[in-house]
Amino acid sequence: MEETRGISLCDGLRHPLRSVSGSVEEYIMLHKDTFRTALQKICVKRKVSNVEDLLSEKTTVKPKPRFVRVNTLKTTTGSVIEVLSKMHKVDKDDMVPDMLVLPPGTDMHKHPLVTDGKVFLQGKASCMVAAALSPKPGWKVIDACAAPGNKTVHLAALMNGEGSIIACELNKERAKTLQHTVRRSGANNIETVIGDFLNIDTNDPSYAEVRAILLDPSCSGSGISTERLDHLLPSYSIGNCMLWRLLLRHICTSRIQYENLESALCVHTTLSSS
């Protein structure tokens, strides 16, 4: 069903549509004739008489494995494997250090390893961000759009809890989630700044020590289109692109002030579990 919906929406959106703001439902209803026509074309192509026949088709979507990241600030990968292997098949990810792969459908939400902050339920793509930045122990790092904090505490783990991380978050409610994530991780080298990263005074001498910046603006959702469709709204995609460009320009124009800056990773994200 999800596959069919995705096809109909994508097919329908090939036609020029007027930009609107609002819920996905309102957007679809506004252009229902376009989508109905697209569905009819799909029915003809699939040689079925109605939409119900499309929905009854068997899908071949491969179930996604459950990825978890070991929080090395509190435990070791070996210890976690020893515990989890008693109940599940556990594999090490071949790309991201300290990431484990569990069978699809594995529910870890109430597992003591998760509630104690020893393991984080974090997608592989999300974990690749901090790993790609590869901060060294002792560095001073800025996370420009930090909440909900999974990437922030991953940075802390990669730095072995050494050095310092300035975690910026504009939204006060999201900042509370960020602070909760930091507490759960056990990281003690993270300073939370509730405010706009764009307003940082780069002439402040303390920022001259910054060695790396992680820039991952809030999710557009385009990477998980089978799970949520909000990103199809023009107001979503345009807003995220503008934010990404503003932040990138700020880093580029301020680089001369960040005298020791060695690495700046900018991600036009498609993630939700940041």
mmCIF file of C-alpha atoms in Angstrom:
data_model
loop_
_atom_site.group_PDB
_atom_site.id
_atom_site.type_symbol
_atom_site.label_atom_id
_atom_site.label_comp_id
_atom_site.label_asym_id
_atom_site.label_seq_id
_atom_site.Cartn_x
_atom_site.Cartn_y
_atom_site.Cartn_z
ATOM 1 C CA MET A 1 0.000 0.000 0.000
ATOM 2 C CA GLU A 2 2.809 2.370 0.893
ATOM 3 C CA GLU A 3 4.539 1.586 -2.395
ATOM 4 C CA THR A 4 1.380 2.366 -4.371
ATOM 5 C CA ARG A 5 0.839 5.630 -2.533
ATOM 6 C CA GLY A 6 4.414 6.621 -3.207
ATOM 7 C CA ILE A 7 4.066 5.885 -6.924
ATOM 8 C CA SER A 8 0.831 7.824 -7.242
ATOM 9 C CA LEU A 9 2.201 10.851 -5.418
ATOM 10 C CA CYS A 10 5.447 10.926 -7.353
ATOM 11 C CA ASP A 11 3.631 10.439 -10.641
ATOM 12 C CA GLY A 12 1.173 13.169 -9.782
ATOM 13 C CA LEU A 13 3.869 15.595 -8.727
ATOM 14 C CA ARG A 14 5.487 15.471 -12.147
ATOM 15 C CA HIS A 15 2.853 18.001 -13.150
ATOM 16 C CA PRO A 16 3.313 21.674 -12.194
ATOM 17 C CA LEU A 17 1.459 22.304 -8.930
ATOM 18 C CA ARG A 18 0.793 25.553 -7.118
ATOM 19 C CA SER A 19 2.805 25.875 -3.900
ATOM 20 C CA VAL A 20 0.724 25.755 -0.735
ATOM 21 C CA SER A 21 1.323 25.481 2.986
ATOM 22 C CA GLY A 22 -0.603 23.200 5.309
ATOM 23 C CA SER A 23 -1.094 19.533 6.069
ATOM 24 C CA VAL A 24 -0.360 16.783 3.585
ATOM 25 C CA GLU A 25 -4.060 15.917 3.548
ATOM 26 C CA GLU A 26 -4.990 19.460 2.480
ATOM 27 C CA TYR A 27 -2.325 19.413 -0.208
ATOM 28 C CA ILE A 28 -3.537 16.100 -1.620
ATOM 29 C CA MET A 29 -7.186 17.157 -1.544
ATOM 30 C CA LEU A 30 -6.345 20.367 -3.373
ATOM 31 C CA HIS A 31 -4.823 18.338 -6.222
ATOM 32 C CA LYS A 32 -6.990 15.227 -5.971
ATOM 33 C CA ASP A 33 -7.888 15.337 -9.677
ATOM 34 C CA THR A 34 -4.217 15.217 -10.620
ATOM 35 C CA PHE A 35 -3.602 12.260 -8.339
ATOM 36 C CA ARG A 36 -6.754 10.464 -9.536
ATOM 37 C CA THR A 37 -5.575 10.791 -13.133
ATOM 38 C CA ALA A 38 -2.144 9.490 -12.161
ATOM 39 C CA LEU A 39 -3.712 6.482 -10.430
ATOM 40 C CA GLN A 40 -5.786 5.695 -13.497
ATOM 41 C CA LYS A 41 -2.642 5.692 -15.632
ATOM 42 C CA ILE A 42 -0.950 3.331 -13.180
ATOM 43 C CA CYS A 43 -3.956 0.983 -13.297
ATOM 44 C CA VAL A 44 -3.724 0.855 -17.084
ATOM 45 C CA LYS A 45 0.018 0.246 -16.940
ATOM 46 C CA ARG A 46 -0.373 -2.543 -14.364
ATOM 47 C CA LYS A 47 -3.332 -3.999 -16.299
ATOM 48 C CA VAL A 48 -5.727 -3.867 -13.357
ATOM 49 C CA SER A 49 -9.288 -2.541 -13.298
ATOM 50 C CA ASN A 50 -9.232 -0.513 -10.067
ATOM 51 C CA VAL A 51 -7.096 0.811 -7.214
ATOM 52 C CA GLU A 52 -8.123 -2.047 -4.910
ATOM 53 C CA ASP A 53 -6.382 -4.466 -7.266
ATOM 54 C CA LEU A 54 -3.232 -2.374 -6.970
ATOM 55 C CA LEU A 55 -3.370 -2.545 -3.193
ATOM 56 C CA SER A 56 -3.676 -6.318 -3.267
ATOM 57 C CA GLU A 57 -0.440 -6.727 -5.208
ATOM 58 C CA LYS A 58 2.357 -8.406 -3.288
ATOM 59 C CA THR A 59 5.253 -6.133 -2.420
ATOM 60 C CA THR A 60 8.879 -7.171 -2.243
ATOM 61 C CA VAL A 61 10.032 -4.550 0.244
ATOM 62 C CA LYS A 62 12.908 -5.972 2.250
ATOM 63 C CA PRO A 63 12.488 -5.437 6.015
ATOM 64 C CA LYS A 64 14.985 -2.999 7.495
ATOM 65 C CA PRO A 65 17.385 -4.302 10.132
ATOM 66 C CA ARG A 66 17.497 -2.667 13.544
ATOM 67 C CA PHE A 67 20.636 -0.570 13.928
ATOM 68 C CA VAL A 68 21.913 0.368 17.376
ATOM 69 C CA ARG A 69 24.963 2.368 18.409
ATOM 70 C CA VAL A 70 27.011 1.379 21.423
ATOM 71 C CA ASN A 71 27.714 4.345 23.698
ATOM 72 C CA THR A 72 31.393 3.795 24.450
ATOM 73 C CA LEU A 73 31.276 6.479 27.144
ATOM 74 C CA LYS A 74 29.471 3.948 29.337
ATOM 75 C CA THR A 75 30.323 0.486 28.034
ATOM 76 C CA THR A 76 32.161 -1.480 25.360
ATOM 77 C CA THR A 77 30.956 -2.982 22.111
ATOM 78 C CA GLY A 78 32.081 -6.417 23.247
ATOM 79 C CA SER A 79 30.011 -6.215 26.431
ATOM 80 C CA VAL A 80 26.880 -5.230 24.516
ATOM 81 C CA ILE A 81 27.360 -8.031 21.981
ATOM 82 C CA GLU A 82 27.705 -10.512 24.836
ATOM 83 C CA VAL A 83 24.356 -9.409 26.307
ATOM 84 C CA LEU A 84 22.376 -9.099 23.074
ATOM 85 C CA SER A 85 23.678 -12.296 21.466
ATOM 86 C CA LYS A 86 21.843 -14.294 24.140
ATOM 87 C CA MET A 87 18.547 -13.193 22.557
ATOM 88 C CA HIS A 88 19.326 -12.050 19.003
ATOM 89 C CA LYS A 89 21.657 -12.565 16.101
ATOM 90 C CA VAL A 90 24.115 -9.676 16.340
ATOM 91 C CA ASP A 91 26.462 -8.429 13.627
ATOM 92 C CA LYS A 92 28.961 -5.597 13.626
ATOM 93 C CA ASP A 93 28.319 -2.976 10.968
ATOM 94 C CA ASP A 94 31.031 -2.991 8.318
ATOM 95 C CA MET A 95 31.137 0.793 7.987
ATOM 96 C CA VAL A 96 30.358 2.597 11.258
ATOM 97 C CA PRO A 97 32.455 1.763 14.346
ATOM 98 C CA ASP A 98 30.508 0.620 17.429
ATOM 99 C CA MET A 99 27.327 0.102 15.402
ATOM 100 C CA LEU A 100 25.518 -3.220 15.676
ATOM 101 C CA VAL A 101 22.975 -4.777 13.331
ATOM 102 C CA LEU A 102 20.024 -6.712 14.760
ATOM 103 C CA PRO A 103 17.223 -8.601 12.968
ATOM 104 C CA PRO A 104 14.310 -6.561 11.528
ATOM 105 C CA GLY A 105 11.552 -5.900 14.031
ATOM 106 C CA THR A 106 13.787 -6.205 17.097
ATOM 107 C CA ASP A 107 12.202 -4.055 19.811
ATOM 108 C CA MET A 108 14.850 -2.487 22.040
ATOM 109 C CA HIS A 109 12.944 0.521 23.369
ATOM 110 C CA LYS A 110 12.536 -0.831 26.917
ATOM 111 C CA HIS A 111 15.766 -2.797 27.075
ATOM 112 C CA PRO A 112 17.954 -1.835 30.081
ATOM 113 C CA LEU A 113 20.889 -1.139 27.754
ATOM 114 C CA VAL A 114 18.795 1.561 26.073
ATOM 115 C CA THR A 115 17.153 3.039 29.162
ATOM 116 C CA ASP A 116 20.556 3.208 30.880
ATOM 117 C CA GLY A 117 22.080 5.064 27.933
ATOM 118 C CA LYS A 118 24.561 2.325 27.070
ATOM 119 C CA VAL A 119 22.953 1.795 23.670
ATOM 120 C CA PHE A 120 21.272 4.351 21.411
ATOM 121 C CA LEU A 121 18.603 3.443 18.872
ATOM 122 C CA GLN A 122 20.120 5.352 15.993
ATOM 123 C CA GLY A 123 19.929 4.722 12.253
ATOM 124 C CA LYS A 124 23.033 3.944 10.250
ATOM 125 C CA ALA A 125 22.783 7.089 8.131
ATOM 126 C CA SER A 126 22.515 9.190 11.283
ATOM 127 C CA CYS A 127 25.621 7.571 12.773
ATOM 128 C CA MET A 128 27.623 8.078 9.595
ATOM 129 C CA VAL A 129 27.527 11.853 10.109
ATOM 130 C CA ALA A 130 29.672 12.047 13.256
ATOM 131 C CA ALA A 131 31.882 9.224 11.986
ATOM 132 C CA ALA A 132 32.529 11.174 8.772
ATOM 133 C CA LEU A 133 33.508 14.291 10.729
ATOM 134 C CA SER A 134 35.875 12.084 12.754
ATOM 135 C CA PRO A 135 36.709 14.492 15.594
ATOM 136 C CA LYS A 136 39.824 13.754 17.611
ATOM 137 C CA PRO A 137 39.988 13.577 21.421
ATOM 138 C CA GLY A 138 40.770 17.021 22.820
ATOM 139 C CA TRP A 139 39.215 18.978 19.956
ATOM 140 C CA LYS A 140 36.715 21.778 20.423
ATOM 141 C CA VAL A 141 33.686 21.098 18.199
ATOM 142 C CA ILE A 142 30.462 22.945 17.384
ATOM 143 C CA ASP A 143 27.236 21.074 16.635
ATOM 144 C CA ALA A 144 25.253 23.832 14.927
ATOM 145 C CA CYS A 145 21.753 22.249 14.986
ATOM 146 C CA ALA A 146 22.113 19.779 17.816
ATOM 147 C CA ALA A 147 18.678 18.553 18.980
ATOM 148 C CA PRO A 148 17.604 15.882 19.650
ATOM 149 C CA GLY A 149 21.263 15.155 20.400
ATOM 150 C CA ASN A 150 22.077 11.668 19.112
ATOM 151 C CA LYS A 151 24.806 12.981 16.822
ATOM 152 C CA THR A 152 26.058 15.311 19.557
ATOM 153 C CA VAL A 153 26.657 12.512 22.047
ATOM 154 C CA HIS A 154 28.096 10.357 19.263
ATOM 155 C CA LEU A 155 30.694 13.093 18.746
ATOM 156 C CA ALA A 156 31.449 12.970 22.476
ATOM 157 C CA ALA A 157 31.958 9.203 22.316
ATOM 158 C CA LEU A 158 34.281 9.482 19.316
ATOM 159 C CA MET A 159 36.270 12.065 21.289
ATOM 160 C CA ASN A 160 36.469 9.690 24.289
ATOM 161 C CA GLY A 161 34.783 12.364 26.392
ATOM 162 C CA GLU A 162 37.817 14.631 25.970
ATOM 163 C CA GLY A 163 37.856 18.165 24.588
ATOM 164 C CA SER A 164 34.585 20.092 24.384
ATOM 165 C CA ILE A 165 31.438 20.308 22.281
ATOM 166 C CA ILE A 166 29.251 23.402 21.928
ATOM 167 C CA ALA A 167 25.756 22.149 21.090
ATOM 168 C CA CYS A 168 23.555 24.901 19.650
ATOM 169 C CA GLU A 169 19.775 24.593 19.474
ATOM 170 C CA LEU A 170 17.403 27.419 18.596
ATOM 171 C CA ASN A 171 14.147 25.802 19.745
ATOM 172 C CA LYS A 172 13.708 25.784 23.546
ATOM 173 C CA GLU A 173 11.534 22.656 23.606
ATOM 174 C CA ARG A 174 13.943 20.717 21.393
ATOM 175 C CA ALA A 175 16.776 21.956 23.605
ATOM 176 C CA LYS A 176 15.158 20.121 26.539
ATOM 177 C CA THR A 177 15.306 16.899 24.522
ATOM 178 C CA LEU A 178 18.943 17.633 23.702
ATOM 179 C CA GLN A 179 19.797 18.112 27.374
ATOM 180 C CA HIS A 180 18.012 14.875 28.292
ATOM 181 C CA THR A 181 19.986 12.991 25.629
ATOM 182 C CA VAL A 182 23.254 14.419 26.944
ATOM 183 C CA ARG A 183 22.414 13.372 30.518
ATOM 184 C CA ARG A 184 21.457 9.861 29.394
ATOM 185 C CA SER A 185 24.723 9.471 27.494
ATOM 186 C CA GLY A 186 26.895 10.368 30.472
ATOM 187 C CA ALA A 187 28.879 12.878 28.401
ATOM 188 C CA ASN A 188 30.375 15.655 30.526
ATOM 189 C CA ASN A 189 32.129 17.644 27.807
ATOM 190 C CA ILE A 190 29.022 19.112 26.130
ATOM 191 C CA GLU A 191 27.884 22.707 26.639
ATOM 192 C CA THR A 192 24.304 23.370 25.518
ATOM 193 C CA VAL A 193 23.661 26.788 23.990
ATOM 194 C CA ILE A 194 19.987 27.664 23.524
ATOM 195 C CA GLY A 195 20.121 30.150 20.695
ATOM 196 C CA ASP A 196 20.737 30.702 17.020
ATOM 197 C CA PHE A 197 24.056 29.425 15.702
ATOM 198 C CA LEU A 198 23.947 32.254 13.161
ATOM 199 C CA ASN A 199 24.250 34.752 16.017
ATOM 200 C CA ILE A 200 27.494 33.329 17.390
ATOM 201 C CA ASP A 201 30.134 36.034 17.711
ATOM 202 C CA THR A 202 32.954 34.485 15.732
ATOM 203 C CA ASN A 203 35.266 37.275 16.899
ATOM 204 C CA ASP A 204 35.045 35.848 20.412
ATOM 205 C CA PRO A 205 38.559 34.473 21.126
ATOM 206 C CA SER A 206 37.112 31.245 22.554
ATOM 207 C CA TYR A 207 35.846 30.239 19.119
ATOM 208 C CA ALA A 208 39.340 30.472 17.660
ATOM 209 C CA GLU A 209 39.954 27.072 19.261
ATOM 210 C CA VAL A 210 37.160 25.369 17.299
ATOM 211 C CA ARG A 211 38.578 22.528 15.210
ATOM 212 C CA ALA A 212 35.411 21.179 13.583
ATOM 213 C CA ILE A 213 31.782 22.092 12.934
ATOM 214 C CA LEU A 214 28.915 19.672 12.397
ATOM 215 C CA LEU A 215 26.020 21.212 10.490
ATOM 216 C CA ASP A 216 22.950 19.020 10.141
ATOM 217 C CA PRO A 217 19.753 21.125 9.804
ATOM 218 C CA SER A 218 16.388 19.748 10.840
ATOM 219 C CA CYS A 219 15.074 16.870 8.786
ATOM 220 C CA SER A 220 13.329 17.334 5.447
ATOM 221 C CA GLY A 221 12.126 13.732 5.562
ATOM 222 C CA SER A 222 13.086 13.043 1.955
ATOM 223 C CA GLY A 223 15.151 10.030 2.943
ATOM 224 C CA ILE A 224 12.226 8.217 4.536
ATOM 225 C CA SER A 225 9.518 8.957 1.976
ATOM 226 C CA THR A 226 7.801 5.616 2.501
ATOM 227 C CA GLU A 227 7.260 6.482 6.165
ATOM 228 C CA ARG A 228 6.263 10.147 6.029
ATOM 229 C CA LEU A 229 5.162 12.445 3.228
ATOM 230 C CA ASP A 230 5.419 15.896 4.840
ATOM 231 C CA HIS A 231 8.490 16.664 2.763
ATOM 232 C CA LEU A 232 6.341 16.729 -0.392
ATOM 233 C CA LEU A 233 4.952 20.074 0.705
ATOM 234 C CA PRO A 234 6.798 22.955 -0.982
ATOM 235 C CA SER A 235 6.890 24.873 2.307
ATOM 236 C CA TYR A 236 8.933 22.062 3.899
ATOM 237 C CA SER A 237 11.572 21.630 1.222
ATOM 238 C CA ILE A 238 12.067 25.340 0.560
ATOM 239 C CA GLY A 239 12.417 26.133 4.254
ATOM 240 C CA ASN A 240 15.048 23.470 4.831
ATOM 241 C CA CYS A 241 17.046 24.476 1.756
ATOM 242 C CA MET A 242 17.095 28.102 2.901
ATOM 243 C CA LEU A 243 18.255 27.116 6.394
ATOM 244 C CA TRP A 244 20.986 24.915 4.975
ATOM 245 C CA ARG A 245 22.244 27.698 2.684
ATOM 246 C CA LEU A 246 22.236 30.305 5.455
ATOM 247 C CA LEU A 247 24.196 28.093 7.828
ATOM 248 C CA LEU A 248 26.675 27.069 5.161
ATOM 249 C CA ARG A 249 27.263 30.707 4.214
ATOM 250 C CA HIS A 250 27.809 31.570 7.879
ATOM 251 C CA ILE A 251 30.516 28.920 8.183
ATOM 252 C CA CYS A 252 32.220 29.982 4.951
ATOM 253 C CA THR A 253 32.248 33.697 5.763
ATOM 254 C CA SER A 254 33.371 33.062 9.334
ATOM 255 C CA ARG A 255 36.130 30.593 8.569
ATOM 256 C CA ILE A 256 38.822 33.242 8.886
ATOM 257 C CA GLN A 257 37.766 33.754 12.524
ATOM 258 C CA TYR A 258 37.817 30.006 13.225
ATOM 259 C CA GLU A 259 41.612 30.028 12.961
ATOM 260 C CA ASN A 260 42.136 26.363 13.823
ATOM 261 C CA LEU A 261 39.179 24.978 11.877
ATOM 262 C CA GLU A 262 40.196 21.707 10.243
ATOM 263 C CA SER A 263 36.873 20.163 9.346
ATOM 264 C CA ALA A 264 33.345 21.333 8.607
ATOM 265 C CA LEU A 265 30.771 18.718 7.684
ATOM 266 C CA CYS A 266 27.552 20.073 6.193
ATOM 267 C CA VAL A 267 24.729 17.598 5.772
ATOM 268 C CA HIS A 268 21.507 18.410 3.913
ATOM 269 C CA THR A 269 19.889 15.758 6.003
ATOM 270 C CA THR A 270 17.257 13.175 5.162
ATOM 271 C CA LEU A 271 17.082 11.886 8.720
ATOM 272 C CA SER A 272 14.647 12.058 11.538
ATOM 273 C CA SER A 273 16.536 10.340 14.314
ATOM 274 C CA SER A 274 19.180 12.996 14.615
#
